[in-house]
XYZ file of C-alpha atoms in Angstrom:
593
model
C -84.703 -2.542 -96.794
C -83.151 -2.833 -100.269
C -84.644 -1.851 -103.855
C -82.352 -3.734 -106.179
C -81.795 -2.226 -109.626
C -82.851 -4.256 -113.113
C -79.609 -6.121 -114.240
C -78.121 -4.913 -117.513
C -79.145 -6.758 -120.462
C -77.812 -4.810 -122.879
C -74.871 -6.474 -125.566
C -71.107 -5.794 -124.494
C -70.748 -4.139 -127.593
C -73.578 -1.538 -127.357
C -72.819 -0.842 -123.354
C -69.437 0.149 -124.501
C -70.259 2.645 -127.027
C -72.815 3.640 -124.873
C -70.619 4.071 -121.891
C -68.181 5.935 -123.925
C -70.917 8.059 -125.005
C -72.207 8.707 -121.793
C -68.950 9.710 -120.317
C -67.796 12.333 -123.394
C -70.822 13.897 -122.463
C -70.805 14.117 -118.784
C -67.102 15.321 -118.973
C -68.047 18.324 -121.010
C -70.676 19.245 -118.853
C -68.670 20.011 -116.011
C -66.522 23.067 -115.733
C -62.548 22.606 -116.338
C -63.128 20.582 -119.269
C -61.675 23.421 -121.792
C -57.822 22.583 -119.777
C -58.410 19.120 -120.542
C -59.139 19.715 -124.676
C -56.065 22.090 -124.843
C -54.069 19.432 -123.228
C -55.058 16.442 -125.436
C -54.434 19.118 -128.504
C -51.207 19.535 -127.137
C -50.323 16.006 -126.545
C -51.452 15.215 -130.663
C -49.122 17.829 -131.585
C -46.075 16.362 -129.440
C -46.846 12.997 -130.966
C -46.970 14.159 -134.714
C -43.540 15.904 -134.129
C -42.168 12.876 -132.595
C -43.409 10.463 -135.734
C -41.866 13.004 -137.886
C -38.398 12.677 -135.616
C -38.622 8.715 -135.550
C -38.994 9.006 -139.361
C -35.890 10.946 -139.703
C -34.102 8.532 -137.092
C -35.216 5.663 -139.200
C -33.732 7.396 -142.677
C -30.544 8.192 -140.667
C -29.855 4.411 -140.670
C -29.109 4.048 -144.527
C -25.989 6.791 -144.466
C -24.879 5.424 -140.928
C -24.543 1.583 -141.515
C -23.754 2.239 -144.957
C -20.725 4.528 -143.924
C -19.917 1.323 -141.664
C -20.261 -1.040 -144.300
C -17.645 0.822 -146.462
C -15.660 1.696 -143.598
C -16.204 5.593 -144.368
C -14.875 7.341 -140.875
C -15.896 10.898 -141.923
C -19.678 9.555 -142.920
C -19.516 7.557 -139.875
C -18.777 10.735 -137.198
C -21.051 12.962 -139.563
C -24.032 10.263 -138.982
C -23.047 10.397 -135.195
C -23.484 14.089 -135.238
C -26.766 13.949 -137.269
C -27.521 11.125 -134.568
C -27.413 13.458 -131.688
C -29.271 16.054 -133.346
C -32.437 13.984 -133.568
C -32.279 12.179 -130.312
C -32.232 15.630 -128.670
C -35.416 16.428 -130.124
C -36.582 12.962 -129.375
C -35.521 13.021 -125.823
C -37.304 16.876 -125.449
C -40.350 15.191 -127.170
C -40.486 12.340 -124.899
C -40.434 14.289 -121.449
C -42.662 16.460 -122.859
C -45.548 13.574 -124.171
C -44.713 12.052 -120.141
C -45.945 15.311 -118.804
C -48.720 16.263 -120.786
C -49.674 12.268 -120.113
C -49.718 13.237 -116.577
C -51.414 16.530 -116.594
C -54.080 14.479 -118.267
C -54.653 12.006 -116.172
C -55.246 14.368 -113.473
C -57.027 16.507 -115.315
C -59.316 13.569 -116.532
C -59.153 12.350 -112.758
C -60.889 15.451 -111.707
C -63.641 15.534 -114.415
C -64.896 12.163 -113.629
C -64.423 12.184 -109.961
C -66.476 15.809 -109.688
C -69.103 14.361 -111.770
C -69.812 11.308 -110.047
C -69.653 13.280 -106.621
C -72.290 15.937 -108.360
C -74.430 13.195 -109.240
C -74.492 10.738 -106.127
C -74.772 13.773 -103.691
C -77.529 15.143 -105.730
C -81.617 14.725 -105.230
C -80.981 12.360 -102.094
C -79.384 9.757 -104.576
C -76.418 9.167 -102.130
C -78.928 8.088 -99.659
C -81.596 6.270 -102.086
C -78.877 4.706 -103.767
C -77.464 2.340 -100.755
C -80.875 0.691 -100.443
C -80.591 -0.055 -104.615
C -79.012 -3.519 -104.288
C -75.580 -4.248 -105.058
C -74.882 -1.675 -107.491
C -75.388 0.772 -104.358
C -72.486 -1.270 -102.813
C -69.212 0.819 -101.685
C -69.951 3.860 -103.741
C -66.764 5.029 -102.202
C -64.808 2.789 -103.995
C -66.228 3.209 -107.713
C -65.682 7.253 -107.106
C -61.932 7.382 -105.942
C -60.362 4.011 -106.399
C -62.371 3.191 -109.467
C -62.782 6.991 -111.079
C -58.768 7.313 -110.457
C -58.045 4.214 -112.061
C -59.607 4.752 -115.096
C -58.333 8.052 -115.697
C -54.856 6.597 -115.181
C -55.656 3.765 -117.796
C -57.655 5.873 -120.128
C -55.041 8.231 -120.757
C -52.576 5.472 -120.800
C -54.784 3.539 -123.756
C -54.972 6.568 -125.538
C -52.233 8.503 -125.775
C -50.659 5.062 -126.812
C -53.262 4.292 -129.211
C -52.645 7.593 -130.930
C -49.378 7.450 -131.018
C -49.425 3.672 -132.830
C -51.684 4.813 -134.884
C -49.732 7.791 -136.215
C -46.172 5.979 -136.392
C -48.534 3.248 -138.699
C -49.315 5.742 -141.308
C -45.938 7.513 -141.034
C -43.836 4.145 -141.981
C -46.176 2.679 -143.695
C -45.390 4.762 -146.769
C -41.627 3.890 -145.808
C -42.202 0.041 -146.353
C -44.477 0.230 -149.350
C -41.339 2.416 -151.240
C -38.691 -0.181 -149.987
C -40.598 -2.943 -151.280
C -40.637 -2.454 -154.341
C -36.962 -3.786 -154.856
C -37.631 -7.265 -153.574
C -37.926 -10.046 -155.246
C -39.495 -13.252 -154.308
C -38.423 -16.474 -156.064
C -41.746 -18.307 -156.224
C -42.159 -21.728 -158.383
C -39.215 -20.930 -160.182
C -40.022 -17.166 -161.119
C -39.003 -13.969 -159.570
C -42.678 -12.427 -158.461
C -42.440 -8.627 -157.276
C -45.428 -7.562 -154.792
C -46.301 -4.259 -154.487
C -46.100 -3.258 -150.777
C -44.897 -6.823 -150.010
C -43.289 -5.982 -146.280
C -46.410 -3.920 -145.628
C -49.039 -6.678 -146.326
C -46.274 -9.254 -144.307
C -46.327 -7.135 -141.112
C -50.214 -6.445 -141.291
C -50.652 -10.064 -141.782
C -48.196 -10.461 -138.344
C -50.304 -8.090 -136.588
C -53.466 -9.014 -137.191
C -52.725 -12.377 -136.494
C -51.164 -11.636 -133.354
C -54.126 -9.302 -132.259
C -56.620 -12.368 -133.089
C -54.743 -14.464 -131.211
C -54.593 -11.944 -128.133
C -58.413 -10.894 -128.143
C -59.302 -15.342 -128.188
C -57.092 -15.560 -125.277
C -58.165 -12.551 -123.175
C -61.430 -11.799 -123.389
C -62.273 -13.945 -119.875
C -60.360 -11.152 -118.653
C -63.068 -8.384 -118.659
C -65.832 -10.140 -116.409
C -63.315 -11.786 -114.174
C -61.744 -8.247 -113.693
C -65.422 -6.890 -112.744
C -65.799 -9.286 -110.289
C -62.299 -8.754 -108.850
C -62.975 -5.098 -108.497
C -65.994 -5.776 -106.711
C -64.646 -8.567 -104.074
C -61.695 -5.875 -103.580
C -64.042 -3.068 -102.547
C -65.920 -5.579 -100.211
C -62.574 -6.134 -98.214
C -61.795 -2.891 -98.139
C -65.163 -1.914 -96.965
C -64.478 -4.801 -93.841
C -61.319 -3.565 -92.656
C -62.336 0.202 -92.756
C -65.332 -1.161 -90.765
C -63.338 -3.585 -88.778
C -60.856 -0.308 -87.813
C -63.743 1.402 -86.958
C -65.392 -0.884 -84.419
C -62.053 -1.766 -83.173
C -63.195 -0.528 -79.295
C -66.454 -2.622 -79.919
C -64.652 -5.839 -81.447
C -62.157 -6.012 -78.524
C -64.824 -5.440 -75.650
C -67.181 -8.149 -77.115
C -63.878 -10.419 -77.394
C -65.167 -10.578 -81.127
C -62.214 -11.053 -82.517
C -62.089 -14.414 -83.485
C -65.306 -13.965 -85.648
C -64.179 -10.447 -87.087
C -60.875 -12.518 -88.408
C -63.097 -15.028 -90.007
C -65.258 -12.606 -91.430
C -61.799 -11.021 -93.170
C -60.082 -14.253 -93.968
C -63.183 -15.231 -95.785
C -63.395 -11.994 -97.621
C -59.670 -11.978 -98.127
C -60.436 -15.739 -99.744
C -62.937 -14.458 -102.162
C -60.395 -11.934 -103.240
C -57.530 -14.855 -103.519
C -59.829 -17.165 -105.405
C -61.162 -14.526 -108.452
C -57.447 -13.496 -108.748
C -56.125 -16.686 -108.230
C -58.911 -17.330 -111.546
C -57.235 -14.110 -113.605
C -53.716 -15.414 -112.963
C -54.498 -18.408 -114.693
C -56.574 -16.887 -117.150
C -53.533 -14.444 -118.119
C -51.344 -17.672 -119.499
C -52.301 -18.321 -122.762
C -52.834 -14.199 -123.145
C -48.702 -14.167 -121.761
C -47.656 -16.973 -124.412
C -48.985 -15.137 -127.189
C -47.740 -11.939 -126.438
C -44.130 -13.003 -125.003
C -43.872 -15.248 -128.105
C -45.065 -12.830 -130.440
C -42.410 -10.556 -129.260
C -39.726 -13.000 -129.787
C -40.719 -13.917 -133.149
C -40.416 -9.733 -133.931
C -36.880 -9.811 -133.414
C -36.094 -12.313 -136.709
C -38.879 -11.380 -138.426
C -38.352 -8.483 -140.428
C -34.802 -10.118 -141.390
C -36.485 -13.269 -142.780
C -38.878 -11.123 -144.404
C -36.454 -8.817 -146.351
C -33.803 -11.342 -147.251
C -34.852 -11.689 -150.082
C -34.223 -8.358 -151.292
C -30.482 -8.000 -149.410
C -29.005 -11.200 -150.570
C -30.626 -10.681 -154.122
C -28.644 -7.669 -154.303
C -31.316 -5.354 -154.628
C -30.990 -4.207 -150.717
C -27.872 -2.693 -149.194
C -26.792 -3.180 -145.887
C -28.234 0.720 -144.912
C -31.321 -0.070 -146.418
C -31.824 -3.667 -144.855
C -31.246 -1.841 -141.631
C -33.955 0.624 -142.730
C -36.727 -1.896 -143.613
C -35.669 -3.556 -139.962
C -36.197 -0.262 -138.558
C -39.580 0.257 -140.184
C -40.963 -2.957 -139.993
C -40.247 -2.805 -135.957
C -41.714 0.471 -135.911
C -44.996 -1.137 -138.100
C -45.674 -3.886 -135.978
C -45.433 -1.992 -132.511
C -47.940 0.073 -133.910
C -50.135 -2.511 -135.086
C -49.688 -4.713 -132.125
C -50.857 -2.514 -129.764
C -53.892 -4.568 -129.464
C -51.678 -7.626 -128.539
C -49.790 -5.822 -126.326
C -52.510 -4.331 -124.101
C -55.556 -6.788 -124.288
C -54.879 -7.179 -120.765
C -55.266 -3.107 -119.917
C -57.837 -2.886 -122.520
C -59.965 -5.926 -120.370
C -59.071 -3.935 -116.489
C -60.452 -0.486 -118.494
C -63.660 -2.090 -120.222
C -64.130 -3.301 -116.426
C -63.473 -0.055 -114.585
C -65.482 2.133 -116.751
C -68.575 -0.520 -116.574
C -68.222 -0.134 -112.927
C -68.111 3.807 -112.488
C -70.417 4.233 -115.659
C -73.152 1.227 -114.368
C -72.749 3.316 -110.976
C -73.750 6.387 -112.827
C -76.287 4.865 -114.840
C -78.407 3.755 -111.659
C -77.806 7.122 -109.833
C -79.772 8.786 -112.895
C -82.309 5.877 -113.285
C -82.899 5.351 -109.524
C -86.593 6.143 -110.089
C -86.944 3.605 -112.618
C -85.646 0.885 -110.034
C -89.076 -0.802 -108.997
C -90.237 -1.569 -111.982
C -93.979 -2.772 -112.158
C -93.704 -3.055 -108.108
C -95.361 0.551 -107.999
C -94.031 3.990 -106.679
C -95.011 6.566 -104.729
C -96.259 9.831 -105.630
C -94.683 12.693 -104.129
C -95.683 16.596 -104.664
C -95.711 19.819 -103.254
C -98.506 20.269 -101.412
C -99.856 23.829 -102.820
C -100.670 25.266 -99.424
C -97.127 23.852 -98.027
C -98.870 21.788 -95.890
C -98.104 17.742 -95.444
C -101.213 15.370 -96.924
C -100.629 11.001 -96.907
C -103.326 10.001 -98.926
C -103.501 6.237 -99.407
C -100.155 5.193 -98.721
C -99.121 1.911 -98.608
C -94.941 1.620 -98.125
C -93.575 -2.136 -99.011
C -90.382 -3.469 -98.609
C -89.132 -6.921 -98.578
C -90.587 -7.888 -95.016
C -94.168 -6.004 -96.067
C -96.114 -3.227 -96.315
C -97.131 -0.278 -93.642
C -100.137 1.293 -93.991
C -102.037 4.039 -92.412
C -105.354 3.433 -90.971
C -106.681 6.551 -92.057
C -107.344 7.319 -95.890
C -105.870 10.443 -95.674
C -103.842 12.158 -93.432
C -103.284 15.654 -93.649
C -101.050 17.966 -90.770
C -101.746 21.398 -90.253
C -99.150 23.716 -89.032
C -98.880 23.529 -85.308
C -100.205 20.071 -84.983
C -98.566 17.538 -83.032
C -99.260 13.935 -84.383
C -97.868 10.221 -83.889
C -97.737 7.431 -85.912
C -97.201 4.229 -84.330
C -96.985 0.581 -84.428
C -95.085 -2.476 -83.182
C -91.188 -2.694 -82.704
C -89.603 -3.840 -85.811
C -93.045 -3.400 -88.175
C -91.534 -1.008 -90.815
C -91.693 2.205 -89.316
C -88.337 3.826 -90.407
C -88.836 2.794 -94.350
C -92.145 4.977 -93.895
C -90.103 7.932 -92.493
C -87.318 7.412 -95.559
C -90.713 7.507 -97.783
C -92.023 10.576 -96.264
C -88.562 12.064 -96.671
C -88.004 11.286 -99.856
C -85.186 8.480 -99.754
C -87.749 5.141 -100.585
C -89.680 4.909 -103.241
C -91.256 1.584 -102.980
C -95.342 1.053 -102.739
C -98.535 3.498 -103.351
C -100.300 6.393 -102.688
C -99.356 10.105 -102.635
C -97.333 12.391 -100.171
C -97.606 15.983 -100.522
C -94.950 17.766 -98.693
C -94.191 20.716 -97.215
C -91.228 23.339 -98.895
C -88.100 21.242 -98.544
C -86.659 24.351 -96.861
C -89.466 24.533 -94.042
C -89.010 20.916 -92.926
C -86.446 18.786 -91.000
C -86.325 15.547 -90.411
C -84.668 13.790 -86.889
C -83.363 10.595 -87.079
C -82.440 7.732 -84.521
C -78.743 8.043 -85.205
C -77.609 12.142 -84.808
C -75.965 13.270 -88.214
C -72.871 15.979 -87.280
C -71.093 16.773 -90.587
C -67.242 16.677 -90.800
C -65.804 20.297 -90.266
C -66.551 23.003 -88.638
C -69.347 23.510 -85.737
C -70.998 26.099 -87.527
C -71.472 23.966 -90.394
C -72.795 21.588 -88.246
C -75.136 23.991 -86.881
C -76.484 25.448 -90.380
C -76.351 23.085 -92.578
C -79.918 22.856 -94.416
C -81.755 23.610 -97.112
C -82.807 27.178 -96.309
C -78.726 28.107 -95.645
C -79.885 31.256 -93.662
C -77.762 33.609 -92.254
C -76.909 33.422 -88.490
C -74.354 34.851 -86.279
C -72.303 33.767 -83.722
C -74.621 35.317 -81.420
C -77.385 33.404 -82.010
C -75.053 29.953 -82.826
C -73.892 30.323 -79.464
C -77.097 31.195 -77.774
C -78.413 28.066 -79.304
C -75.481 25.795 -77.903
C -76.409 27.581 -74.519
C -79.788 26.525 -74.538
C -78.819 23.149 -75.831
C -76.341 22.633 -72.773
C -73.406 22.734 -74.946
C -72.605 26.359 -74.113
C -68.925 25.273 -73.649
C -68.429 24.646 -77.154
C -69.224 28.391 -78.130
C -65.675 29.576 -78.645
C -64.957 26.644 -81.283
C -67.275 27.529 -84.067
C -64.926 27.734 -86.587
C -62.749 24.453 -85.304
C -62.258 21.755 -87.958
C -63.081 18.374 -86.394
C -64.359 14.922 -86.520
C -67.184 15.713 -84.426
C -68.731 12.746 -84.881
C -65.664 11.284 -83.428
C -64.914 13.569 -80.386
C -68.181 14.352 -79.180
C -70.626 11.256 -77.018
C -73.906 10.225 -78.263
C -75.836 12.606 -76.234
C -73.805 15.568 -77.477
C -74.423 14.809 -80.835
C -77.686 14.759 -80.192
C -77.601 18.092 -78.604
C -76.225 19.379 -81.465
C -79.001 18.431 -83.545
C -81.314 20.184 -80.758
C -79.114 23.545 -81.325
C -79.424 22.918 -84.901
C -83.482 23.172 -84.545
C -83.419 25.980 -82.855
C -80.937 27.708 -85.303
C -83.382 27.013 -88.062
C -86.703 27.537 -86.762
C -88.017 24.494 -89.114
C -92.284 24.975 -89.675
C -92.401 21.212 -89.971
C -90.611 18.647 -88.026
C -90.658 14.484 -88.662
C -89.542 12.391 -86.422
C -87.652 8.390 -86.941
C -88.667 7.706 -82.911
C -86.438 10.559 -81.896
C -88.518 12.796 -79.461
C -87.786 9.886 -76.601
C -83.987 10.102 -76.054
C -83.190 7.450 -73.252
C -80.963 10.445 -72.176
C -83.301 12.109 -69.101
C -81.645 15.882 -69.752
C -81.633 15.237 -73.049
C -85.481 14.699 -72.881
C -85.868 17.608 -70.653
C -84.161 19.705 -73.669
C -85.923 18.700 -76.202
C -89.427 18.853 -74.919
C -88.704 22.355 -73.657
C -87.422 23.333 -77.150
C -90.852 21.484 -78.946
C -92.697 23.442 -76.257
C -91.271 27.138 -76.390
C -89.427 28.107 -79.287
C -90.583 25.649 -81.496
C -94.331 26.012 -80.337
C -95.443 26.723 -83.729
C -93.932 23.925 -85.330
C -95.982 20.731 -86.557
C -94.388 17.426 -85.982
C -95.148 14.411 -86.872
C -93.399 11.442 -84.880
C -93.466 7.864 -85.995
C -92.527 5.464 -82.847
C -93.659 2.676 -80.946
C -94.211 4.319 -77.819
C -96.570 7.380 -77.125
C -93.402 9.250 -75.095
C -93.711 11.943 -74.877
C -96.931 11.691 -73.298
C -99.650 13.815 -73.452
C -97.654 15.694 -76.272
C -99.627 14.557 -79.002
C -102.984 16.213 -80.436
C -103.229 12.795 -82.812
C -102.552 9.323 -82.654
C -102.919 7.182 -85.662
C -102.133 3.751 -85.853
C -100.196 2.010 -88.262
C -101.536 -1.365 -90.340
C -98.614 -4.057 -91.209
C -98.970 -6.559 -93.404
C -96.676 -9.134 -93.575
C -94.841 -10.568 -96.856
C -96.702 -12.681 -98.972
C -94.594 -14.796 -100.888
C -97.765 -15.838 -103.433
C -99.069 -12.564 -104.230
C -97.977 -10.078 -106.780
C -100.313 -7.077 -105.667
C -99.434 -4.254 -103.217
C -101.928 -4.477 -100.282
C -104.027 -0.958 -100.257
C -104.500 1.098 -97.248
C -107.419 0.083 -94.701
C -109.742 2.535 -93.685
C -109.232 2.844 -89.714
C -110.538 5.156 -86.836
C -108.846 8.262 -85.399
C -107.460 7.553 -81.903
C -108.166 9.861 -79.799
């Protein structure tokens, strides 16, 4: 039962920008995002002030190893005091760029995390979304572990990039000035460049940055796939601790481990794949930084043993140069982080992506149409629901329910029948025809597995569309009549219901539920034939008194309840077939009496 999303064909390139786009935007859409703008402000001013300081720092070495060079004690403890003065302001700049770093990655956490949550639990898309192929795959993971990890190496990438990018232009000018005192003896003459160390340490940079983006970029789609395989084993031991009652009963074990070890393998072998990947990427960058150390010496000697450089301002191009190439090997320096973020945000932004284009998922395979019916009633008219095993079909044309009516749909175990309750409820799109549904806040719809929310029992109790009011009167009276009367006093309890109460109270809670709502319309995934006898008993009453009025429309195998029913339609299945490309239509049947 899976609708599998159109793979992305876009270029790398283009899916980056757009990406980038797309997030900007959905970031300033939700509330908060004003904190995060003063923040970033705050963090550009912090990193101006600090160029400005590392500037000053990197003028302070001409007096200081000058004063050494001449052996000048006074200069030399004045230069120490000067010393202290700026590393003060540097150290107070420094704490406060860490913090505002911080504050923005969990400010930026936030953003991201609240949007993807507002768009997954949005218009059913958490539920469509699962049966969308593997980009519906441990949603979980792409909105905490992914969402967290890219704020963490978004605001890592760039506050860094910034503050390269504004030490570049501050020293920069530095080197250009200094340069202009070396000489180069070339062929015999002495050949003055203009901006000579500058040109030298973009030359170093770029080089180095070629070098690093040839050697990493098998980084970003191995890191995709890693990311993937890592959610999958996470997925299998949550699962694993889960079922833990179930795996030890059925002395299934043995299979569970294998089922881990091989997931566990996957994950070994894809990061087994980046470790090797990351050698060349580590000899470039480790021998890159080596080669820093001498380099700026080799490049101004020249200059100091021509004379035309003292031993303060030798130190001084040193300092600058060092302070150059950092900044313009930041590339070289983070190709690796720059490959794990292009792969986290194509994860959580691909995720988003399909959550917004889930009705553009089946392509030329046809869609349903769904409307509100415009006298709130519930009208099938020609619908044909196909999945990868079929097609279901009703045998009549059209089917409309009036309010009160009580109607089944049936067919054959295993034929399709819960797809075409996810259809009529919105959550599968797959097939043709038209449904025309009731007001989303006069129906309900009972499935074979009880849903109880996390929290309290009166949330567990209200929770629908409509919201309406109730009070504990009435929650209680409900839990009465559902034979859970002994759970009255914990309305407001926080628990894992789901956890502490059996199978048969959950599904008396959805019974309370139904009569706490009063729903005009009622459809049914085979759940009006509990195997529980009292639970039966319950139900039927419920269907029969206070939720006489009420249409329903069950779709089962069996006829249970019997003699419940003022309709029985059958169901038409068609299986697969692998040679045709058209949907089947419906078939005209005859009612059933």
């Amino acid at each position: 039962m899976t609708q599998t999303l159109p793979p992305p064909v876009t270029p790398a390139d283009h899916r980056l920008g757009q990406h980038l786009k797309d997030i900007l935007g959905a970031i300033h859409r939700v509330p908060g995002h004003l904190a995060l703008y003063a923040l970033c402000l705050g963090v550009v001013a912090v990193i101006g002030l600090t160029a400005v300081a590392q500037v000053a720092l990197n003028a302070w070495n001409e007096p200081f190893y000058s004063a050494v060079q001449s052996k000048d004690l006074d200069g030399f403890l004045r230069q120490l005091v000067v010393f202290a003065g700026i590393a003060g302001v540097l150290l107070f700049l420094n704490v406060a760029q860490t913090s505002l770093n911080q504050l923005i990655r969990l400010k930026l956490r936030a953003l991201v995390t609240r949007d993807l949550i507002e768009t997954w639990m949005t218009r059913k898309r958490a539920a469509r979304i699962g049966r969308a192929g593997e980009i519906g795959v441990n949603p979980d993971q792409r909105i905490h572990a992914d969402a967290h990890h890219l704020a963490e190496v978004s605001t890592d990438l760039g506050v860094g990039l910034l503050q390269s990018t504004v030490l570049l232009f501050s020293f920069i000018g530095v080197l250009w000035v200094l340069s202009r005192s070396i000489v180069l003896p070339i062929g015999g003459e002495a050949i003055n460049i203009p901006g000579y160390l500058v040109w030298a340490a973009l030359l170093y940079a770029l080089s180095g940055s070629w070098l690093s983006w040839r050697m990493g970029r098998r980084l970003v789609p191995l890191e995709v796939r890693r990311y993937g395989r890592e959610a999958d084993l996470r997925v299998a031991l949550v699962r694993g601790a889960a079922q833990a009652d179930g795996i030890a009963l059925s002395s299934s074990e043995p299979d569970e481990r294998r089922q881990l070890d091989a997931d566990l393998g996957r994950v070994l072998a894809i990061s087994g794949r980046i470790v090797l990947a990351r050698v060349p990427l580590t000899f470039v960058t480790v021998s890159y930084g080596w080669v820093a150390i001498i380099a700026p010496f080799v490049l101004a000697a020249p200059g100091y043993f021509g004379q035309a450089l003292s031993f303060g301002e030798l130190m001084m191009v040193v300092g600058a140069f060092i302070q150059v190439q950092q900044a313009l090997r930041w590339f070289v320096d983070n190709t690796g982080a720059i490959a794990d973020w292009r792969a986290t945000l194509s994860r959580v932004m691909d995720f988003r992506a399909a959550l917004l284009d889930l009705e553009k998922a089946n392509g030329g395979q046809g869609r349903l149409e769904r409307a509100d019916h415009p006298e709130g009633k519930l009208e099938l008219r020609g619908l044909v629901v196909t999945n990868h095993h079929g097609s279901i079909a009703l045998s009549e044309p059209v089917l409309a329910l009036e309010p009160g009516e009580r109607v089944l749909l049936t067919s054959p175990p295993g034929t399709g029948k819960t797809t075409l309750f996810l259809a009529i409820a919105g959550l599968w799109e797959r097939g043709t025809g038209r449904i025309s549904a009731p007001p989303e806040g006069e129906t309900m719809f009972l499935s074979q597995r009880p849903f109880v929310p996390a929290g309290t029992l009166r949330r567990a109790l209200t929770c629908w569309p409509s919201h309406k009011p109730c009070d504990d009167a009435r929650l209680a009276a409900a839990l009465e009549r559902a034979g859970l009367g002994h759970l009255a006093s914990s309305l407001d309890r926080v628990e894992r219901w789901d956890r502490d109460l059996t199978a048969s109270e959950q599904e008396r809670i959805g019974y309370a539920r139904l009569l706490v709502n009063r729903p005009k319309w009622l459809i049914s995934d085979d759940a009006l034939a509990p195997v529980d006898e009292a639970n039966r008993e319950i139900l039927l009453g419920i269907l029969a008194t206070e939720l006489a009025e009420s249409a329903v429309l069950n779709i089962a195998s069996s006829p249970l309840p019997q003699n419940f029913y003022s309709r029985i339609v059958r169901l038409i299945v068609h299986p697969l077939d692998r040679n045709a490309d058209l949907v089947p239509t419906a078939a005209e049947g005859i009612r059933v009496p």
